[in-house]
Short mmCIF file of C-alpha atoms and ligand atoms in Angstrom, two decimals:
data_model
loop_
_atom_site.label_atom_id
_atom_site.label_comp_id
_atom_site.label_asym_id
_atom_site.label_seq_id
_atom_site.Cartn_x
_atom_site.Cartn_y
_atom_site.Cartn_z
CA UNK A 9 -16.28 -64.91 205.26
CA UNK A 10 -13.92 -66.71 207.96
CA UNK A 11 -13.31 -70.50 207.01
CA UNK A 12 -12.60 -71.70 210.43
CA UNK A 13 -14.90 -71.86 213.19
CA UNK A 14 -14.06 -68.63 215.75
CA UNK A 15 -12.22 -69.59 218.95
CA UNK A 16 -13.97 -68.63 222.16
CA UNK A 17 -13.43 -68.98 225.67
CA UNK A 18 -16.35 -68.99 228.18
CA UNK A 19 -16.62 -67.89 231.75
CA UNK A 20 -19.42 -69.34 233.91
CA UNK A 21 -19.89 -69.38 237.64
CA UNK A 22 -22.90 -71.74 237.98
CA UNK A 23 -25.57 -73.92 236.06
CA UNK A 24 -23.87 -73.47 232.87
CA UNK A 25 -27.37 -73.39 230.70
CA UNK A 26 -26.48 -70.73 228.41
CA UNK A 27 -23.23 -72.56 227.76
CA UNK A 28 -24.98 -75.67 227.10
CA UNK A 29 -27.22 -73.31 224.88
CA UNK A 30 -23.58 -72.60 222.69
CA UNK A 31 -22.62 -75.89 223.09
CA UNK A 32 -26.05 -77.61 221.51
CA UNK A 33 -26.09 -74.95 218.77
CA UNK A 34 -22.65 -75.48 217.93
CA UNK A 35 -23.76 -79.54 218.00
CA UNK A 36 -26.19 -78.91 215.69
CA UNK A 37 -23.94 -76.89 213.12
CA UNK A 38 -25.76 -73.70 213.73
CA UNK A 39 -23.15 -71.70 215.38
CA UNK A 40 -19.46 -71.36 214.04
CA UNK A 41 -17.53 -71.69 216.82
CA UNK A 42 -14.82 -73.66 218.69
CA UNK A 43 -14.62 -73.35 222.33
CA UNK A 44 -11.12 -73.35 223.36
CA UNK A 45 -11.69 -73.77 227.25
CA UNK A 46 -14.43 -73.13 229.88
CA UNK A 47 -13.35 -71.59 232.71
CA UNK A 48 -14.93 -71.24 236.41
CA UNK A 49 -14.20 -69.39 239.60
CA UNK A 50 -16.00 -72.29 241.30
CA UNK A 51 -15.18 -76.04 241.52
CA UNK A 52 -19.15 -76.92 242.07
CA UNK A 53 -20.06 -75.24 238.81
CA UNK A 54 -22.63 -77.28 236.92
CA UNK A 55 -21.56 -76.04 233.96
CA UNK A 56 -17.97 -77.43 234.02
CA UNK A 57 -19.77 -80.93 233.88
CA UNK A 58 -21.56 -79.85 230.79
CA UNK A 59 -18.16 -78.81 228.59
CA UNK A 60 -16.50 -81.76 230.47
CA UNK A 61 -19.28 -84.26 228.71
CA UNK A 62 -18.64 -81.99 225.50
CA UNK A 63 -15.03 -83.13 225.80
CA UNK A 64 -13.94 -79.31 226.40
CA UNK A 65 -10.78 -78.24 228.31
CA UNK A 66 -12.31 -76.66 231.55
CA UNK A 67 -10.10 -74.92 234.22
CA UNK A 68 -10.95 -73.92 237.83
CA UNK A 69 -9.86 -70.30 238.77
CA UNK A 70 -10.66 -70.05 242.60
CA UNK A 71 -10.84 -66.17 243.37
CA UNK A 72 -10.16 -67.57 246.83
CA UNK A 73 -6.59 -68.13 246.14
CA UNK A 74 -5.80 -64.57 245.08
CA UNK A 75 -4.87 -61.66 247.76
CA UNK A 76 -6.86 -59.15 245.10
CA UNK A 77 -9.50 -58.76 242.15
CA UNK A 78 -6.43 -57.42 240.00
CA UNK A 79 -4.15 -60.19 240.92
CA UNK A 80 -7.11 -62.85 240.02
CA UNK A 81 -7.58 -61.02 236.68
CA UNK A 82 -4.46 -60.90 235.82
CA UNK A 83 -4.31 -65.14 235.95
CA UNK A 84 -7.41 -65.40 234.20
CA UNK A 85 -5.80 -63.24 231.50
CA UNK A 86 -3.04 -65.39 231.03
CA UNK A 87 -5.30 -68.37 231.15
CA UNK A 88 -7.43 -66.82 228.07
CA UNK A 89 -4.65 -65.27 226.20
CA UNK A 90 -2.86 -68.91 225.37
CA UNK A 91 -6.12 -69.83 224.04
CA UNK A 92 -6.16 -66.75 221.55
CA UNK A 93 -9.50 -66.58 221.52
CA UNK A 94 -11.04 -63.84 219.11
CA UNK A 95 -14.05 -64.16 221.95
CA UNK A 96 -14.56 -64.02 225.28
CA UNK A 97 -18.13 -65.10 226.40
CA UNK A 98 -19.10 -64.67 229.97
CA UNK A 99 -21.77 -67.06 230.97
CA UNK A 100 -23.20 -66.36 233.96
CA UNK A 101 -19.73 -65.27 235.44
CA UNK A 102 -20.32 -64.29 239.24
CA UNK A 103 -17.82 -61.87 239.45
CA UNK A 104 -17.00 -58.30 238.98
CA UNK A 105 -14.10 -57.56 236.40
CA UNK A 106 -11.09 -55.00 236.52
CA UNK A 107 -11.17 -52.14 234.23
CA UNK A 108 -7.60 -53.78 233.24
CA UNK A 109 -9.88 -56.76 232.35
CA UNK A 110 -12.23 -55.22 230.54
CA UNK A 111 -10.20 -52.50 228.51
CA UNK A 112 -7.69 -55.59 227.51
CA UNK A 113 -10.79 -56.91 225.69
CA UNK A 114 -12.17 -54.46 225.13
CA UNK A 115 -15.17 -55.19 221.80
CA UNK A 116 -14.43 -59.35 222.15
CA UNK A 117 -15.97 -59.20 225.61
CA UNK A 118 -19.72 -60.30 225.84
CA UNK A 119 -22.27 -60.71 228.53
CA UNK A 120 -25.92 -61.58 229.17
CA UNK A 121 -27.78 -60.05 232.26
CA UNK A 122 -31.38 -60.77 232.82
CA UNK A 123 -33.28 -57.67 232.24
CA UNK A 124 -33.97 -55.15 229.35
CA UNK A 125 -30.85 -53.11 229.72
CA UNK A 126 -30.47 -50.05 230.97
CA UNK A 127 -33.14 -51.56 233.50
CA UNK A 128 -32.15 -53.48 236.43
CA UNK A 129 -28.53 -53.57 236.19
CA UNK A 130 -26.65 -55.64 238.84
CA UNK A 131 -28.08 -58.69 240.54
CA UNK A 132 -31.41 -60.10 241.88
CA UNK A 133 -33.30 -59.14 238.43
CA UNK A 134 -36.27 -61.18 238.88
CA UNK A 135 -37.42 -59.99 241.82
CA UNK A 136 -36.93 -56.04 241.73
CA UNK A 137 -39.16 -56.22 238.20
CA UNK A 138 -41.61 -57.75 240.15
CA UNK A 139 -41.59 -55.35 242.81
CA UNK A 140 -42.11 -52.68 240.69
CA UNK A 141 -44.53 -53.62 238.77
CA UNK A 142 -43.27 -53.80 235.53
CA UNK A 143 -45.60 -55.44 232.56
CA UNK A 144 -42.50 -56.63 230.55
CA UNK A 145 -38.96 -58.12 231.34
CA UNK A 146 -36.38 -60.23 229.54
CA UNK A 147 -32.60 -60.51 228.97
CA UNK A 148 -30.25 -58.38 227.02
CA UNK A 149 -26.67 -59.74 225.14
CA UNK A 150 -23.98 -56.76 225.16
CA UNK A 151 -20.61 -55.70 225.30
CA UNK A 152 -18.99 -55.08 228.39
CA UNK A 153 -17.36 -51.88 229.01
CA UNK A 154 -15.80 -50.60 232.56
CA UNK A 155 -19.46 -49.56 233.76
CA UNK A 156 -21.69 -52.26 234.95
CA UNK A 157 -24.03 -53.81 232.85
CA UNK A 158 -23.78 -50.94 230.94
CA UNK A 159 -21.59 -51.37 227.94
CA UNK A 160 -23.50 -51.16 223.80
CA UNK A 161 -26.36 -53.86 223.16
CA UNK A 162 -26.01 -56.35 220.62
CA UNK A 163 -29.99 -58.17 221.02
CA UNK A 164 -32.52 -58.22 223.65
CA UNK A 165 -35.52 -60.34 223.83
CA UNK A 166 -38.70 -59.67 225.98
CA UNK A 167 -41.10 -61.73 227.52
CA UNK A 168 -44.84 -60.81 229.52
CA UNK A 169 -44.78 -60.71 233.40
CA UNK A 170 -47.70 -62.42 234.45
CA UNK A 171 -50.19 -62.39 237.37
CA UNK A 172 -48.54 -64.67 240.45
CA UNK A 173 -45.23 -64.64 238.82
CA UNK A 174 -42.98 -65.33 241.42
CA UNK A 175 -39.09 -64.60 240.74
CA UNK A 176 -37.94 -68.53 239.78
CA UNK A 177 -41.13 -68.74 237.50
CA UNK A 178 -40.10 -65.23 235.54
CA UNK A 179 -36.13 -66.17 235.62
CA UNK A 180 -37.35 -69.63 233.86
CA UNK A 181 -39.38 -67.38 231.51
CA UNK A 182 -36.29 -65.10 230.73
CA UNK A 183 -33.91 -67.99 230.54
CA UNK A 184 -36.04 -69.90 227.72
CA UNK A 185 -35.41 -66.73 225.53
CA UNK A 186 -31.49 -66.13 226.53
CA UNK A 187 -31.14 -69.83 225.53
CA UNK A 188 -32.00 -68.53 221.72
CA UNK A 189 -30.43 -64.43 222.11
CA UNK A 190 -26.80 -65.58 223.16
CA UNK A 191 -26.31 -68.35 220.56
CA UNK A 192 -27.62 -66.00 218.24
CA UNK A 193 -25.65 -63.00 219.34
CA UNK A 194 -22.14 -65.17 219.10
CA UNK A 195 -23.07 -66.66 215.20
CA UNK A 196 -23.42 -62.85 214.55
CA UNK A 197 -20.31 -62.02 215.54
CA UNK A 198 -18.80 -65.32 213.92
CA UNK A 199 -19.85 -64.55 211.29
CA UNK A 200 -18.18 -60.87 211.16
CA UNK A 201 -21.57 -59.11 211.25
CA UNK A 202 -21.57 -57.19 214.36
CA UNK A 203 -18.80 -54.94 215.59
CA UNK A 204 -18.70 -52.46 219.05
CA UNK A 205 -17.40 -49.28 217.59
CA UNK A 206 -16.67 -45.69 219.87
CA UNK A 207 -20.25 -44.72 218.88
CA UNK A 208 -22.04 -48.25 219.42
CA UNK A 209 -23.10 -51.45 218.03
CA UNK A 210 -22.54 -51.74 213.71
CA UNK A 211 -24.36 -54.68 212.42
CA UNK A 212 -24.05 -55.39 208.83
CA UNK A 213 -21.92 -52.35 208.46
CA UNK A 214 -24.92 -50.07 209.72
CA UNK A 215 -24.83 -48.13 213.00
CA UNK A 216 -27.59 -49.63 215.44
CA UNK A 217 -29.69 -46.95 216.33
CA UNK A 218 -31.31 -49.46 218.92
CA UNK A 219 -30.81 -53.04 219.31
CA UNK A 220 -33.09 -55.59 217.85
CA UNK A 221 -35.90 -57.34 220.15
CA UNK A 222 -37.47 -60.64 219.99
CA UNK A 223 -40.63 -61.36 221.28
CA UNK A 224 -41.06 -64.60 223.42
CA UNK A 225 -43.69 -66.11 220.93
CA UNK A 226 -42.41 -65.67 217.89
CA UNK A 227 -41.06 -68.69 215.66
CA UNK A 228 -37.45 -68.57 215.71
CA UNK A 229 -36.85 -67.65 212.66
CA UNK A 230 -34.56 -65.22 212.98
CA UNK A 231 -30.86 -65.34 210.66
C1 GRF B 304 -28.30 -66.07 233.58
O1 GRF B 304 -29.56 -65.74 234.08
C2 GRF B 304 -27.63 -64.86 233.00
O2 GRF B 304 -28.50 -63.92 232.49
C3 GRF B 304 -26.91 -64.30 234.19
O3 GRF B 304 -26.50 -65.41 234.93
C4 GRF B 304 -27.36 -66.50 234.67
C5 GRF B 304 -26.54 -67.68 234.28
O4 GRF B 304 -27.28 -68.86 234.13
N1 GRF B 304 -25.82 -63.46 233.75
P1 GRF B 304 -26.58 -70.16 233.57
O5 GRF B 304 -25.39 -70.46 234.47
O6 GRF B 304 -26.16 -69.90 232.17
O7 GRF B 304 -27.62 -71.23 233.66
#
């Protein structure tokens, strides 16, 4: 049992709400963590106001000021690695990431994508469930590996799609339940209990054969 909180350094692009979902569980002594610095490849991030009223360190990374993705990757790298972070968390991080990223770190890398991995990887989620058809959607927390959005899966949580959804309603549906998956997902792996390994996700010690799933109505009651 670690008896420091873990350092981790998060990566957001946008709104920030699943950071402020880390930060608030962290508030409330639920989630052993420190996070070391927030960094954003946009300067109109909302999220960078949300760590800033946290009093966190938050840098802006503009990929605009780099001639290449490996040459923006590489800075960011540098920019993590003085943090030491045993973590990196990306938030809703708009960006593609170098296999040199990726391999570097390589089981301390986490993501969450809105859909029930392997379905709907890459972007505009919402609205390709909706066209086709599907009963059931949610979010998915995994580790990232070279190939998109397809890297081991620590949780996933699933929620109904309902008549006259429209994309913004189901997204707000989804994000309620990655708002309790990714703070989750991090305490886990504060707390030592989940590892990436050649042959998948361990938890406890015990090979996942697939990853647990929370239902969108149940009490959160989960440990
Ligand atoms: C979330 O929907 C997440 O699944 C995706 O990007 C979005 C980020 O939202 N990867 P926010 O910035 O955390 O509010």
């Amino acid at each position: 049992m670690r008896t420091s909180p873990m350092p981790i350094v998060v990566l957001i692009s946008g709104n920030g709400s699943n950071l402020q979902a880390l930060i608030d569980s962290q508030a409330r002594g639920e989630l052993p963590v420190e996070i070391r610095v927030v960094i954003s490849n946009r300067s109109d991030a909302y999220g960078l106001v949300r760590a800033r009223k946290a009093g966190i360190e938050t840098i802006v990374l503009s990929h605009r000021d780099f001639p290449s993705r490996e040459a923006y990757d590489a800075k960011l790298m540098e920019l993590i690695d003085a943090r030491q972070p045993e973590l990196v968390v990306l938030a809703g991080f708009m960006r593609i990431l170098s296999e040199r990223f990726v391999n570097h770190y390589l089981g301390r890398l986490i993501n969450i994508h809105p859909s029930l991995l392997p379905a709907f990887r890459g972007l505009d989620t919402h609205e390709r469930a909706l066209r086709a058809g599907v009963k059931e959607h949610g979010c998915s927390v995994h580790f990232v590996t070279p190939e998109l959005d397809a890297g081991p899966i620590i949780i996933q949580a699933r929620v109904p799609v309902l008549d006259g959804d429209t994309p913004s309603t189901l997204a707000a549906r989804v994000q309620t339940q990655e708002h309790r998956i990714y703070p989750l997902a991090v305490k886990w792996i504060a707390e030592g209990r989940i590892q990436m390994r050649d042959d998948g996700v361990y938890k406890d010690g015990i090979r996942q054969e697939s990853p647990p799933v929370l239902e969108a109505d149940t009490v959160a009651t989960e440990s």
